[in-house]
Coordinates of C-alpha atoms and ligand atoms in Angstrom, one line a residue:
X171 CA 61.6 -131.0 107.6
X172 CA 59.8 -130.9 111.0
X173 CA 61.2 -133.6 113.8
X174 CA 58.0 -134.3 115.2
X175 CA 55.4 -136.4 113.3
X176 CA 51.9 -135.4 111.9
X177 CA 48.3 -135.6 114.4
X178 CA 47.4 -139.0 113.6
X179 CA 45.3 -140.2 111.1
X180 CA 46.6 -137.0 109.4
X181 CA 45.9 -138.1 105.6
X182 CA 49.2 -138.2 102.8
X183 CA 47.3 -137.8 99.3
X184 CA 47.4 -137.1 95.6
X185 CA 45.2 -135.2 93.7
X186 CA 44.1 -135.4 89.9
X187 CA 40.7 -134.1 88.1
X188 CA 39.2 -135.8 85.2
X189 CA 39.7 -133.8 82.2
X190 CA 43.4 -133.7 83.2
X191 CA 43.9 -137.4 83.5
X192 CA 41.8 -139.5 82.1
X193 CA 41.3 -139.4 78.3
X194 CA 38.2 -141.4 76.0
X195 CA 35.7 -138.6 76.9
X196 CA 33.4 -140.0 74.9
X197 CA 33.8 -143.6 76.1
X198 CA 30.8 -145.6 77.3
X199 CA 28.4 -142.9 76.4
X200 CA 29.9 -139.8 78.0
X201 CA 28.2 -136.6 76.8
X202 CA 30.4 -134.5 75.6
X203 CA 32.0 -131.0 78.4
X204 CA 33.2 -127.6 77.4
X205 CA 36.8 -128.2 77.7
X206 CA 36.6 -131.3 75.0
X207 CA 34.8 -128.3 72.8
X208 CA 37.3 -125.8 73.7
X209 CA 40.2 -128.0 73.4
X210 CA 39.0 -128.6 69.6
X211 CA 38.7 -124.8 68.8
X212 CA 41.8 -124.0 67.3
X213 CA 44.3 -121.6 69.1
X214 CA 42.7 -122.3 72.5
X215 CA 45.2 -125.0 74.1
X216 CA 48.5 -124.7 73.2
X217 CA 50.2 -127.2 70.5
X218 CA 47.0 -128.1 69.8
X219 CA 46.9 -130.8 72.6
X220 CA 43.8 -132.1 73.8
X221 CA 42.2 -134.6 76.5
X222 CA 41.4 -137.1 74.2
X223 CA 44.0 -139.6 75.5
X224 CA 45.8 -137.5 78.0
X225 CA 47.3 -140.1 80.5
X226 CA 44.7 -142.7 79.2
X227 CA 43.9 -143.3 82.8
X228 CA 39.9 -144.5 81.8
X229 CA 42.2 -147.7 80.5
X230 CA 44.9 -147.4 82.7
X231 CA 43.3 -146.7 86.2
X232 CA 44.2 -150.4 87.8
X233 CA 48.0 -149.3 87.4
X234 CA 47.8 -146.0 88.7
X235 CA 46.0 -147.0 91.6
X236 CA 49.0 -149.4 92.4
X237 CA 51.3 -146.4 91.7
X238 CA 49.6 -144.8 94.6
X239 CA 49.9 -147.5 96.5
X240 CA 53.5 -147.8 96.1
X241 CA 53.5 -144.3 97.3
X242 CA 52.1 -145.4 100.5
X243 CA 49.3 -143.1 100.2
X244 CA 46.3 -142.7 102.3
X245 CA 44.5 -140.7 100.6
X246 CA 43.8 -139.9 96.8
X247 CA 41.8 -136.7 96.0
X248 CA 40.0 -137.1 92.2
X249 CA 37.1 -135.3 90.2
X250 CA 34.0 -136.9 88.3
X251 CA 33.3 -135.6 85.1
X252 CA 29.2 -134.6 85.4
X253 CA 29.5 -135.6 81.7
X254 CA 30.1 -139.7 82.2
X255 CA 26.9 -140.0 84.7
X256 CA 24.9 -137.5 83.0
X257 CA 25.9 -137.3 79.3
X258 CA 23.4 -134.4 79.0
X259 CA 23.7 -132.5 82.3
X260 CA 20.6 -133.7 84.0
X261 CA 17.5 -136.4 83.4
X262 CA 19.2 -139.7 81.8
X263 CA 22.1 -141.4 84.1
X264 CA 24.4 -143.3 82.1
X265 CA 25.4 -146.1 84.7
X266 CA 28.3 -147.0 82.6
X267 CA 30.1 -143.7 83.4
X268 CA 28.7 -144.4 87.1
X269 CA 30.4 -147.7 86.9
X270 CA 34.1 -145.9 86.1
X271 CA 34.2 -144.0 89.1
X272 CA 32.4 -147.3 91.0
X273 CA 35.2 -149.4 90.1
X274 CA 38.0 -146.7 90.6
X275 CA 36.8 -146.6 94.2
X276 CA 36.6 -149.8 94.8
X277 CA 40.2 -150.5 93.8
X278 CA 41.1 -147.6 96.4
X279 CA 39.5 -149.0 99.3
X280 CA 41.0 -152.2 98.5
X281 CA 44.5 -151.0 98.9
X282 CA 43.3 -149.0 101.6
X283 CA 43.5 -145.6 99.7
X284 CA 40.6 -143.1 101.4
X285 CA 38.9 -141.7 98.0
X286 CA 38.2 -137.8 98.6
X287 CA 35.8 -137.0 95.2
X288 CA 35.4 -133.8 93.9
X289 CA 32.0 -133.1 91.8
X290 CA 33.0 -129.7 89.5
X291 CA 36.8 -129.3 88.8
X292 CA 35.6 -127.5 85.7
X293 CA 34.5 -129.8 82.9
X294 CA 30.7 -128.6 82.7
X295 CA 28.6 -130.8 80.2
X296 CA 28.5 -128.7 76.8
X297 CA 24.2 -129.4 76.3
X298 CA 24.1 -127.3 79.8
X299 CA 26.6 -124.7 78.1
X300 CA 24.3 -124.4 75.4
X301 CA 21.9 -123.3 77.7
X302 CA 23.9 -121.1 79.8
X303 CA 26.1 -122.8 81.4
X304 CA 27.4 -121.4 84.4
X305 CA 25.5 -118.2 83.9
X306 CA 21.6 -119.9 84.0
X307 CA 19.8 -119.4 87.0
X308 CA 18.7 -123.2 87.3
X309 CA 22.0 -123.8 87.2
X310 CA 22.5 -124.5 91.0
X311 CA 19.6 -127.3 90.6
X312 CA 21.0 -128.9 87.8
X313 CA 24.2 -129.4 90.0
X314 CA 22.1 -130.7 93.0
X315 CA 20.5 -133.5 90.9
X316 CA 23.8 -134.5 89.9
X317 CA 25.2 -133.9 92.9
X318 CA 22.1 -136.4 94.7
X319 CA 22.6 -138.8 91.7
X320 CA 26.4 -139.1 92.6
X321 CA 25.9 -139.7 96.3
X322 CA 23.6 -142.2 96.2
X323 CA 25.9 -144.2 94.1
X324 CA 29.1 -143.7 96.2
X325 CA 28.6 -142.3 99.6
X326 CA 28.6 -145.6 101.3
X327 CA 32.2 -145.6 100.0
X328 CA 33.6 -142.1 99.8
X329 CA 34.1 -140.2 102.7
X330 CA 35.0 -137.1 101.8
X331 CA 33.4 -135.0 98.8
X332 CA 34.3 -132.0 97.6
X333 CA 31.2 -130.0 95.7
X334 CA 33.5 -127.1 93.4
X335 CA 37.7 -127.1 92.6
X336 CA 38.6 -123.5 92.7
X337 CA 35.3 -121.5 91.6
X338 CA 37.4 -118.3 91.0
X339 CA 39.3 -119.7 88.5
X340 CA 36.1 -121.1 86.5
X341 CA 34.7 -117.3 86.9
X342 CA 37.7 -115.1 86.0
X343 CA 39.9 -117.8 83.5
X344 CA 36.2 -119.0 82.0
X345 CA 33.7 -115.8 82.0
X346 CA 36.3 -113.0 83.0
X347 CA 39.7 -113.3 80.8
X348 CA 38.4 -116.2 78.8
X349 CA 41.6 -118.1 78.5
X350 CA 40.0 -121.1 79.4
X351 CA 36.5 -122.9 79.1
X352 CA 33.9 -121.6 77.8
X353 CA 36.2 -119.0 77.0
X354 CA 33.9 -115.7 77.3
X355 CA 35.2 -111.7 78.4
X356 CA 33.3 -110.1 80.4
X357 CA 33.3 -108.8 84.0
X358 CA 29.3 -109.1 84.5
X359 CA 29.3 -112.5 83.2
X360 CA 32.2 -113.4 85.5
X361 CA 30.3 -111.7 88.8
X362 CA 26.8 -114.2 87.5
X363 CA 29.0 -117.3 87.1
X364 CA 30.6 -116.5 90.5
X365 CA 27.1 -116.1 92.3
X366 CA 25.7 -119.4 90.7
X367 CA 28.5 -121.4 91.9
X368 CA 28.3 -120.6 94.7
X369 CA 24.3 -121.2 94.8
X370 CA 25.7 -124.5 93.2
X371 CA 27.6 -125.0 96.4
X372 CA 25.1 -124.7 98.7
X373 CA 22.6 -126.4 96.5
X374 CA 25.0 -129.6 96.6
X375 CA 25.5 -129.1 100.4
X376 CA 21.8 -129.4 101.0
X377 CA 21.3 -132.4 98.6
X378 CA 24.5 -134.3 100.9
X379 CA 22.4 -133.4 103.9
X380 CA 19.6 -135.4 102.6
X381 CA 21.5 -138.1 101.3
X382 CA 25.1 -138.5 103.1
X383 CA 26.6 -140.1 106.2
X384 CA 30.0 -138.4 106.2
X385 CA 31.9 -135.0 104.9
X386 CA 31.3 -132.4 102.4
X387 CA 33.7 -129.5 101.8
X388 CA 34.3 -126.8 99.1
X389 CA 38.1 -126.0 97.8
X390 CA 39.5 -122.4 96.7
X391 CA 42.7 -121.3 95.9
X392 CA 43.8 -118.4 97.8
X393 CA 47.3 -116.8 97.3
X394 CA 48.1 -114.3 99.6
X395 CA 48.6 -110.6 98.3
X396 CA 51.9 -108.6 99.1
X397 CA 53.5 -105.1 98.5
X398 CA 56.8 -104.7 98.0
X399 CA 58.8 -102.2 100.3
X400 CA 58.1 -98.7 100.4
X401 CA 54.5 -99.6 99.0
X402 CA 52.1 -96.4 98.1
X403 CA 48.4 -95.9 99.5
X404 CA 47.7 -96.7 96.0
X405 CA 49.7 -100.1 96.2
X406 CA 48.1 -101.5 99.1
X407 CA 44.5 -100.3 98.0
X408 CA 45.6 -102.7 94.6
X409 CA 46.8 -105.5 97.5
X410 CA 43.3 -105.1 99.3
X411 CA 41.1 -105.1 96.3
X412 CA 43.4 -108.2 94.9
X413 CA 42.9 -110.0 98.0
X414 CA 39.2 -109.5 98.1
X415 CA 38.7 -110.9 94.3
X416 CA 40.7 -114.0 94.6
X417 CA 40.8 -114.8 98.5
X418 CA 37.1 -113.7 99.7
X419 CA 35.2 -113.5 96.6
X420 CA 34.1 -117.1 97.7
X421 CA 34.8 -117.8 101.3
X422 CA 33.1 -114.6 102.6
X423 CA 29.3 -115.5 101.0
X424 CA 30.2 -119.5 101.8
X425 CA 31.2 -119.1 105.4
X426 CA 29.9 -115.6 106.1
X427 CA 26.8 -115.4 104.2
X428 CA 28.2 -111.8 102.8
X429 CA 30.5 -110.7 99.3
X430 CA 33.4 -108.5 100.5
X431 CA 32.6 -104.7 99.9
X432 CA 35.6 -104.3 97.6
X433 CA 33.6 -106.4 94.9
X434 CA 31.9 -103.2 94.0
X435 CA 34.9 -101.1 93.6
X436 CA 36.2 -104.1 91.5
X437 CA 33.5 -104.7 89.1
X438 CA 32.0 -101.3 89.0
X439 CA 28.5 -101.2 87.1
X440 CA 29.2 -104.5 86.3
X441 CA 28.2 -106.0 89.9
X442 CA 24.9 -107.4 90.0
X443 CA 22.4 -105.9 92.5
X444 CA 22.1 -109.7 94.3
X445 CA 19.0 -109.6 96.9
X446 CA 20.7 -110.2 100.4
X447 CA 18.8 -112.8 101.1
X448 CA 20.1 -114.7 98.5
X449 CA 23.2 -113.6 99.3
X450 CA 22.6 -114.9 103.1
X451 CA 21.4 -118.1 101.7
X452 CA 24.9 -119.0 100.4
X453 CA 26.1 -119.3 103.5
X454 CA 25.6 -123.2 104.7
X455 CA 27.5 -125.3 107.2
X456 CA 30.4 -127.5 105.8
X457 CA 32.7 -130.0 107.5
X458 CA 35.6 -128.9 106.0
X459 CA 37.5 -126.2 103.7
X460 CA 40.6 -127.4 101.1
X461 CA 42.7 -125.2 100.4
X462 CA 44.7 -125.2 96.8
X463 CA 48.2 -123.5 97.4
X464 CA 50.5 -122.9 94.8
X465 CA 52.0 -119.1 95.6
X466 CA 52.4 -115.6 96.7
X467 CA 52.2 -112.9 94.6
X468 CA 53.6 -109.4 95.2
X469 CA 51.4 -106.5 93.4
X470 CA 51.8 -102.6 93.1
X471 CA 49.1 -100.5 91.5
X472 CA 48.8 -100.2 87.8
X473 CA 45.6 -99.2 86.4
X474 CA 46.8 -101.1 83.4
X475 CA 45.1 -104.4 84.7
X476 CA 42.1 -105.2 84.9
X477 CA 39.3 -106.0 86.7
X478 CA 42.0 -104.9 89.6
X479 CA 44.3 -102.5 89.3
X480 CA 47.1 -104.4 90.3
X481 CA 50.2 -105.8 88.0
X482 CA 52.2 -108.5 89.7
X483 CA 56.3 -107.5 90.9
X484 CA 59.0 -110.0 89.9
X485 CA 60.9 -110.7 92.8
X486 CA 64.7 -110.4 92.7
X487 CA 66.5 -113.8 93.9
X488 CA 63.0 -115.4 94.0
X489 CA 63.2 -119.1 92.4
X490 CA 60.0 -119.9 90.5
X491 CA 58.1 -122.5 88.3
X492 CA 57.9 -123.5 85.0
X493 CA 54.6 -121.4 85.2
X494 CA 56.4 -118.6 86.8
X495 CA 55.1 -119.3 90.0
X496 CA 57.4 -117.8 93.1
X497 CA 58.5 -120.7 95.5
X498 CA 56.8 -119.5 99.0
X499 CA 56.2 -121.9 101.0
X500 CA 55.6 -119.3 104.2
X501 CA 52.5 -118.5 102.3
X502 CA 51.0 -122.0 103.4
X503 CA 51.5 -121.4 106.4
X504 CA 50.1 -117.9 106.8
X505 CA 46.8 -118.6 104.9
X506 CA 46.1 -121.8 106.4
X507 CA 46.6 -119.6 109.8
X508 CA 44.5 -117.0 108.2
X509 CA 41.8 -119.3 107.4
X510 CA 41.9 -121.0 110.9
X511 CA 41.4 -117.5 111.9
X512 CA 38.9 -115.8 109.7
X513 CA 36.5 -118.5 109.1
X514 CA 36.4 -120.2 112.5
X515 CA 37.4 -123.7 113.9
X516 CA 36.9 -125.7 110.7
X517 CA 38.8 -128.7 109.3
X518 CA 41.4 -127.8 106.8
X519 CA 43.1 -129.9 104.3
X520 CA 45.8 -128.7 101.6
X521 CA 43.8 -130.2 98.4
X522 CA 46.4 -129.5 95.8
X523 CA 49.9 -127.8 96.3
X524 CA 52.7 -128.7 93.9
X525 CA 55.0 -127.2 90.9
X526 CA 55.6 -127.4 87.6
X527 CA 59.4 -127.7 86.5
X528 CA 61.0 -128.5 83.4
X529 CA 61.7 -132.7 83.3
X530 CA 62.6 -134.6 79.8
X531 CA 60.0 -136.1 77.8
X532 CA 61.2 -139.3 78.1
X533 CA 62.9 -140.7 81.4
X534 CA 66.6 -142.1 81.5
X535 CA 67.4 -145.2 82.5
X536 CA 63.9 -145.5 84.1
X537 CA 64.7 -142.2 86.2
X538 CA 63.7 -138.5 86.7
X539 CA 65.8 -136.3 88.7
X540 CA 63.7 -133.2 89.7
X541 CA 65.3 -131.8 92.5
X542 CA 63.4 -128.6 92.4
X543 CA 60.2 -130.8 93.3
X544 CA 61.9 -131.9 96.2
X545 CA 62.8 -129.3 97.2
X546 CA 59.2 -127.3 96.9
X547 CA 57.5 -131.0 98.2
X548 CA 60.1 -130.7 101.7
X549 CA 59.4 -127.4 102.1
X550 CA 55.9 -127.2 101.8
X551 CA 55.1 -129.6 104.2
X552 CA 57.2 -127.9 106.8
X553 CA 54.8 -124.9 106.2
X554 CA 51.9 -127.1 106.6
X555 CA 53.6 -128.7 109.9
X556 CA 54.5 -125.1 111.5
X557 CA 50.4 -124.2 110.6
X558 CA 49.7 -126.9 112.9
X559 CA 51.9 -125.6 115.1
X560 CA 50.4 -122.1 115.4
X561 CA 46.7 -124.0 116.0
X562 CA 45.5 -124.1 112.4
X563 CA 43.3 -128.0 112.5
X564 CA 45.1 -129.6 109.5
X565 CA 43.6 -133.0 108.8
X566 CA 45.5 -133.7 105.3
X567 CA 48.0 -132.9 102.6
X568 CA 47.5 -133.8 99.2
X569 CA 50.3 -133.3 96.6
X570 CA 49.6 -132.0 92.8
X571 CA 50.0 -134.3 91.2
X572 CA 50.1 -138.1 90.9
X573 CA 51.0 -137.6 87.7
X574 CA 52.2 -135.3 84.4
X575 CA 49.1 -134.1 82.7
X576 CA 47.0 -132.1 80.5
X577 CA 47.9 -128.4 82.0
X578 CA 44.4 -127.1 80.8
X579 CA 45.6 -124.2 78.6
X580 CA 49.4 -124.8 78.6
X581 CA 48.7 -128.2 77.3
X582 CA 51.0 -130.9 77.9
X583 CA 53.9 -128.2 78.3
X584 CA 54.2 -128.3 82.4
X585 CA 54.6 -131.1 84.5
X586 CA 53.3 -131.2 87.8
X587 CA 53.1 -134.9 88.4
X588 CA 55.3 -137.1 91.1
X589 CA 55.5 -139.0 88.3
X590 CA 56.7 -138.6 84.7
X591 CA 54.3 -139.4 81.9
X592 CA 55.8 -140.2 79.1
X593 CA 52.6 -138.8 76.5
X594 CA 54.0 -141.4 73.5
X595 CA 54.3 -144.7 75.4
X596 CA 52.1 -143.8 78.4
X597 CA 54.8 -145.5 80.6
X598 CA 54.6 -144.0 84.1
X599 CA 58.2 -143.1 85.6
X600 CA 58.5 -142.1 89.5
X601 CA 60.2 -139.4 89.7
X602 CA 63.0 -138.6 92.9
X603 CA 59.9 -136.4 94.2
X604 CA 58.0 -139.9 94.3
X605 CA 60.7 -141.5 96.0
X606 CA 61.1 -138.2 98.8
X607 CA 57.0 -138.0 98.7
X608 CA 56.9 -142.0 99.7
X609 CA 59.7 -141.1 102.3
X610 CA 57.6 -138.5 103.6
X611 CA 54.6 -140.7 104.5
X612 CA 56.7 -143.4 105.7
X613 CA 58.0 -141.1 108.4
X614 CA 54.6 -139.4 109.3
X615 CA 56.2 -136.0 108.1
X616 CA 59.0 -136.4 110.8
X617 CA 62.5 -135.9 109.9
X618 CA 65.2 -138.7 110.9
Ligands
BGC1302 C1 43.9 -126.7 89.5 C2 44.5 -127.8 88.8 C3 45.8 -127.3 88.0 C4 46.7 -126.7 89.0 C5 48.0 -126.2 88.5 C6 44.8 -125.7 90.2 O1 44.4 -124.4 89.9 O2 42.9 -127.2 90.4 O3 43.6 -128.4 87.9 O4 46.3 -128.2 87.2 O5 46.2 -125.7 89.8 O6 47.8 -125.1 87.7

């Protein structure tokens, strides 16, 4: 842990998204999204679990805002489902579903919890699916009305906004691998879905111009891309081209108006002939990047995989997740340096960073020992404290996750939360990462 504190007004927060947490997707006139459809096709989520009741937090919201508060947070980073305000993706608002996310941030302010609000983390309403989805053209003005319709409602409280959670994964797990909502294979459907979300991004940009007061910003996950030793020409082509698809795909057109050149070597015929124009017109200002940080991953060259030729190394001695996630914490350090670096003096804030290791169903004697999470939580933030150090402008850190929950296609099978759900009861447990994580705050981020 680092000695000296945080900047100040540095933000300590949680993050959550809706589909994850918060269970009755139907209630009050929700229309229905794809994961709710996916999670009913058989096969799809494993042990058949679904976000039906999840961690019931559409009942259960008042308590978990007073866990966070018992945290001491300052911040708590959470998604809207488009579905609850618009139950068909555009034209009729349902205020009741308005009124959720009203009240929710209400109760934040009042415990003096900074609400950061993220529009997209992935549950697309199914009636725009059925037209498309992520792959129709009007997509990026469906997601601008919404967008509008949301900040009119809730910009005089929320502060920060967030317009799309991690649009690579939605394009490679949803249109490219299909392992999770809608579910499709294929790599030119993957390369549309890319180009419209980020057209979404911009689109919502523009419509926060017109309406908002304070910050928008857009979060990617980026993991950095290694070779082992004695790496071929072939190897670190694989690194380059990796690097490209999941670190630039998105922040190169968002920030630089211009896709990486490697995009054609990794989708081949496949890559769509986009007008640069359009391209160019991606690129809009932003007050601030997130960043979602779980890992490194080491890659040779294997022709094997696909869209990039690149198979991930085990590491020998490496200690890593329940998802089989390498512990790195250098690696937040290095990209949030990298990002400081590449995409000029902007605001960065850690949006999710976190692990998944094995903890009981069921807590004993009301306690969770997961000294693994510490561990990963302690050392994490000493990354994001030395990226400080080395200039990168770090304004927040927000821990995944508040609590257990539904691991999109692994289910209920990983835990990620700072505190234990038990899925049966619904009783809420702090875990020892909870109590460090509290500890943390208290001190700024300084050691004793
Ligand atoms: C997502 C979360 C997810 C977490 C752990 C991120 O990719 O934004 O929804 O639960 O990683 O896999």
């Amino acid at each position: 842990m680092s000695t000296t504190p945080f900047p100040p007004g540095f933000l300590w927060g949680c993050a959550t998204s809706a589909y994850q947490i918060e269970g009755s997707p139907l209630a009050d006139g929700a229309g229905p999204s794809i994961w709710q459809r996916f999670a009913q096709t058989p096969g799809r989520i494993a042990n058949g679990d679904t976000g039906d009741i999840a961690c019931d937090h559409f009942r259960r919201w008042r308590e978990d805002v007073a866990l966070m508060r018992d945290l001491g947070l300052t911040s708590y980073r959470f998604s809207l489902a488009w579905g609850r305000v618009l139950p068909e993706g555009r034209g009729r608002v349902n205020p009741a579903g308005l009124g959720f996310y009203e009240r929710l941030v209400d109760e934040l302010l009042r415990h003096g919890i900074a609400p950061m609000a993220t529009l997209y983390h992935w549950d697309l309403p199914a009636a725009l699916d059925d037209r498309g989805g992520w792959l129709n053209p009007d997509i990026a003005g469906w997601f601008g009305e919404y967008a509008q319709t949301v900040f009119r409602a809730l910009d005089d409280r929320v502060k920060y906004w967030v317009t799309l959670n991690e649009p690579w994964v939605v394009a490679d797990g949803g249109y490219m691998h299909g392992v999770l909502a809608p579910g499709h294979r294929s790599a030119n459907e993957a390369a549309i879905a890319a180009h419209r979300l980020m057209q979404a991004h911009a689109t919502g940009v523009q419509a926060y111009r017109a309406e908002g007061r304070h910050q928008i910003g857009l979060v990617v996950n980026i993991e950095p891309k290694h070779v082992a030793p004695g790496a071929t020409e072939a190897d670190r082509h694989a690194q380059t081209l990796a690097d490209a698809y999941m670190n630039r795909q998105y922040l190169d057109p968002a920030l630089l108006g211009r896709y990486p050149d490697e995009l054609r070597e990794v989708f081949g015929d496949a890559w769509p002939a986009w007008p640069d124009a359009e391209v160019e017109a991606l690129k809009v200002p932003i007050d601030f990047l997130g960043l979602n940080y779980y890992t490194r991953s080491v890659v040779r060259h294997d022709p094997a995989h696909w869209p990039v030729p690149a198979a991930p190394v085990r590491q020998a001695g490496a200690t890593c997740t329940e998802t089989g996630w390498e512990l790195y914490p250098a690696g937040l350090t290095d990209t949030l340096v990298w990002m400081h670096q590449r995409y000029g003096q902007l605001p960065l804030y850690v949006t999710e960073n976190g692990a998944a290791f094995y903890d009981p169903p069921r807590a004993t004697a009301g306690r969770i020992d997961d000294p693994l999470r510490v561990q990963y939580l302690h050392s994490h933030v000493a990354a994001v404290h030395e990226a400080i150090a080395q200039g990168a402008d770090v304004r927040g850190y927000y821990a995944w996750s508040l609590l257990d929950n539904l691991e999109w296609a692994h289910g209920f099978s990983k835990r990620f939360g700072l505190v234990h759900v038990d899925f049966e009861s619904q009783q809420r447990t702090p875990k020892a990462s909870a109590q460090a994580y509290r500890e943390i705050i208290r001190r700024h981020g300084a050691a004793d």
